[in-house]
């Protein structure tokens, strides 16, 4: 315990997130581990390049709906990733969150966060 009563782990800064944008990054994730969650699909892989940043990408196909529905789903996935990945994700890993039709936008946000935590736990087993 430190002088302020917190453990060193609690005082450690959260891992930084970097957004995946390039197609080859998503293709590498498509060949990696998968964990279906109730409201989305999580794909994950260990980059193994020594970079401690956590990579995260988001995608929603036209099956999710029109542009408004796809953007709403991606906004919810981005916010869930911002809330959960710095604490539950592993440094040096890439993650892709893939939205599902009707489920991603309609799922209550606390349950969406729980889905992400559970999917991360399954991927890292």
C-alpha positions as YAML, in Angstrom:
chain: A
units: angstrom
residues:
- id: 1
  name: UNK
  ca: [0.00, 0.00, 0.00]
- id: 2
  name: UNK
  ca: [1.19, 3.45, -0.77]
- id: 3
  name: UNK
  ca: [0.91, 6.47, 1.50]
- id: 4
  name: UNK
  ca: [-2.51, 7.35, 0.08]
- id: 5
  name: UNK
  ca: [-3.98, 3.92, 0.74]
- id: 6
  name: UNK
  ca: [-4.10, 2.71, -2.86]
- id: 7
  name: UNK
  ca: [-2.35, -0.30, -4.27]
- id: 8
  name: UNK
  ca: [0.24, 0.23, -7.01]
- id: 9
  name: UNK
  ca: [-2.03, -1.59, -9.48]
- id: 10
  name: UNK
  ca: [-4.84, 0.90, -8.85]
- id: 11
  name: UNK
  ca: [-2.48, 3.82, -9.38]
- id: 12
  name: UNK
  ca: [-1.09, 2.46, -12.67]
- id: 13
  name: UNK
  ca: [-2.20, 4.43, -15.72]
- id: 14
  name: UNK
  ca: [-4.63, 2.62, -18.02]
- id: 15
  name: UNK
  ca: [-3.33, 1.20, -21.27]
- id: 16
  name: UNK
  ca: [-3.65, 3.48, -24.26]
- id: 17
  name: UNK
  ca: [-6.06, 2.62, -27.07]
- id: 18
  name: UNK
  ca: [-5.22, 2.95, -30.74]
- id: 19
  name: UNK
  ca: [-7.88, 2.74, -33.42]
- id: 20
  name: UNK
  ca: [-7.45, 0.16, -36.17]
- id: 21
  name: UNK
  ca: [-8.21, 1.56, -39.59]
- id: 22
  name: UNK
  ca: [-6.25, -0.45, -42.17]
- id: 23
  name: UNK
  ca: [-7.86, -3.40, -43.94]
- id: 24
  name: UNK
  ca: [-4.87, -5.75, -43.29]
- id: 25
  name: UNK
  ca: [-5.34, -5.25, -39.54]
- id: 26
  name: UNK
  ca: [-8.99, -6.34, -39.79]
- id: 27
  name: UNK
  ca: [-8.08, -9.29, -42.03]
- id: 28
  name: UNK
  ca: [-5.54, -10.48, -39.47]
- id: 29
  name: UNK
  ca: [-8.23, -10.28, -36.79]
- id: 30
  name: UNK
  ca: [-10.63, -12.28, -38.99]
- id: 31
  name: UNK
  ca: [-8.20, -15.22, -38.73]
- id: 32
  name: UNK
  ca: [-7.82, -14.86, -34.95]
- id: 33
  name: UNK
  ca: [-9.83, -15.80, -31.86]
- id: 34
  name: UNK
  ca: [-13.56, -15.11, -31.76]
- id: 35
  name: UNK
  ca: [-15.98, -14.72, -28.91]
- id: 36
  name: UNK
  ca: [-19.63, -14.15, -29.75]
- id: 37
  name: UNK
  ca: [-21.38, -11.89, -27.29]
- id: 38
  name: UNK
  ca: [-25.11, -11.36, -27.12]
- id: 39
  name: UNK
  ca: [-25.02, -8.04, -28.90]
- id: 40
  name: UNK
  ca: [-21.82, -8.19, -31.00]
- id: 41
  name: UNK
  ca: [-18.91, -10.39, -32.06]
- id: 42
  name: UNK
  ca: [-15.44, -9.87, -30.59]
- id: 43
  name: UNK
  ca: [-12.32, -10.86, -32.52]
- id: 44
  name: UNK
  ca: [-8.93, -10.68, -30.80]
- id: 45
  name: UNK
  ca: [-5.28, -11.44, -31.45]
- id: 46
  name: UNK
  ca: [-1.89, -10.90, -29.85]
- id: 47
  name: UNK
  ca: [0.18, -8.70, -32.17]
- id: 48
  name: UNK
  ca: [3.46, -9.82, -30.64]
- id: 49
  name: UNK
  ca: [5.27, -6.67, -31.80]
- id: 50
  name: UNK
  ca: [6.13, -5.32, -28.36]
- id: 51
  name: UNK
  ca: [3.90, -2.24, -28.69]
- id: 52
  name: UNK
  ca: [1.97, -1.94, -25.40]
- id: 53
  name: UNK
  ca: [-0.99, -0.08, -26.94]
- id: 54
  name: UNK
  ca: [-4.33, -1.86, -27.23]
- id: 55
  name: UNK
  ca: [-5.65, -1.78, -30.79]
- id: 56
  name: UNK
  ca: [-9.39, -1.60, -31.31]
- id: 57
  name: UNK
  ca: [-11.53, -1.48, -34.44]
- id: 58
  name: UNK
  ca: [-15.25, -1.30, -35.06]
- id: 59
  name: UNK
  ca: [-17.36, -2.44, -37.95]
- id: 60
  name: UNK
  ca: [-21.02, -2.84, -38.81]
- id: 61
  name: UNK
  ca: [-22.23, -4.26, -42.11]
- id: 62
  name: UNK
  ca: [-25.31, -3.13, -43.97]
- id: 63
  name: UNK
  ca: [-27.16, -6.01, -42.29]
- id: 64
  name: UNK
  ca: [-27.20, -3.82, -39.17]
- id: 65
  name: UNK
  ca: [-29.36, -1.30, -41.01]
- id: 66
  name: UNK
  ca: [-29.10, 2.03, -42.77]
- id: 67
  name: UNK
  ca: [-26.30, 4.52, -42.13]
- id: 68
  name: UNK
  ca: [-28.03, 5.97, -39.08]
- id: 69
  name: UNK
  ca: [-28.41, 2.53, -37.46]
- id: 70
  name: UNK
  ca: [-24.81, 1.53, -38.29]
- id: 71
  name: UNK
  ca: [-23.42, 4.76, -36.85]
- id: 72
  name: UNK
  ca: [-25.52, 4.39, -33.67]
- id: 73
  name: UNK
  ca: [-24.25, 0.83, -33.22]
- id: 74
  name: UNK
  ca: [-20.62, 1.88, -33.77]
- id: 75
  name: UNK
  ca: [-20.94, 4.81, -31.34]
- id: 76
  name: UNK
  ca: [-22.20, 2.42, -28.65]
- id: 77
  name: UNK
  ca: [-19.38, -0.07, -29.36]
- id: 78
  name: UNK
  ca: [-16.77, 2.73, -29.23]
- id: 79
  name: UNK
  ca: [-18.03, 3.94, -25.87]
- id: 80
  name: UNK
  ca: [-18.11, 0.40, -24.47]
- id: 81
  name: UNK
  ca: [-14.53, -0.14, -25.63]
- id: 82
  name: UNK
  ca: [-13.42, 3.14, -24.01]
- id: 83
  name: UNK
  ca: [-15.00, 2.06, -20.74]
- id: 84
  name: UNK
  ca: [-13.85, -1.57, -20.60]
- id: 85
  name: UNK
  ca: [-10.70, -2.18, -22.67]
- id: 86
  name: UNK
  ca: [-8.20, -0.04, -20.72]
- id: 87
  name: UNK
  ca: [-8.84, -2.19, -17.65]
- id: 88
  name: UNK
  ca: [-9.80, -5.57, -19.09]
- id: 89
  name: UNK
  ca: [-7.90, -5.65, -22.40]
- id: 90
  name: UNK
  ca: [-4.33, -6.85, -22.66]
- id: 91
  name: UNK
  ca: [-1.48, -4.60, -23.83]
- id: 92
  name: UNK
  ca: [-0.17, -5.65, -27.23]
- id: 93
  name: UNK
  ca: [-3.49, -7.11, -28.37]
- id: 94
  name: UNK
  ca: [-5.85, -6.01, -31.13]
- id: 95
  name: UNK
  ca: [-9.63, -6.28, -30.82]
- id: 96
  name: UNK
  ca: [-12.42, -5.86, -33.36]
- id: 97
  name: UNK
  ca: [-16.01, -5.32, -32.25]
- id: 98
  name: UNK
  ca: [-18.50, -6.26, -34.94]
- id: 99
  name: UNK
  ca: [-22.05, -5.00, -34.56]
- id: 100
  name: UNK
  ca: [-25.08, -7.23, -35.00]
- id: 101
  name: UNK
  ca: [-28.41, -6.36, -36.56]
- id: 102
  name: UNK
  ca: [-30.88, -4.90, -34.04]
- id: 103
  name: UNK
  ca: [-28.97, -6.33, -31.05]
- id: 104
  name: UNK
  ca: [-26.12, -3.82, -30.74]
- id: 105
  name: UNK
  ca: [-28.23, -0.67, -30.80]
- id: 106
  name: UNK
  ca: [-31.11, -2.10, -28.74]
- id: 107
  name: UNK
  ca: [-29.11, -3.70, -25.92]
- id: 108
  name: UNK
  ca: [-29.16, -1.70, -22.64]
- id: 109
  name: UNK
  ca: [-25.73, -0.12, -22.19]
- id: 110
  name: UNK
  ca: [-24.82, -1.78, -18.85]
- id: 111
  name: UNK
  ca: [-25.55, -5.17, -20.43]
- id: 112
  name: UNK
  ca: [-23.44, -4.23, -23.45]
- id: 113
  name: UNK
  ca: [-20.52, -3.52, -21.09]
- id: 114
  name: UNK
  ca: [-21.07, -6.89, -19.38]
- id: 115
  name: UNK
  ca: [-21.12, -8.61, -22.79]
- id: 116
  name: UNK
  ca: [-17.74, -7.07, -23.61]
- id: 117
  name: UNK
  ca: [-16.21, -8.11, -20.27]
- id: 118
  name: UNK
  ca: [-17.45, -11.69, -20.69]
- id: 119
  name: UNK
  ca: [-16.24, -11.88, -24.30]
- id: 120
  name: UNK
  ca: [-12.79, -10.65, -23.24]
- id: 121
  name: UNK
  ca: [-12.65, -13.27, -20.50]
- id: 122
  name: UNK
  ca: [-13.51, -16.02, -23.03]
- id: 123
  name: UNK
  ca: [-10.89, -14.82, -25.53]
- id: 124
  name: UNK
  ca: [-8.15, -14.72, -22.89]
- id: 125
  name: UNK
  ca: [-8.81, -18.15, -21.39]
...
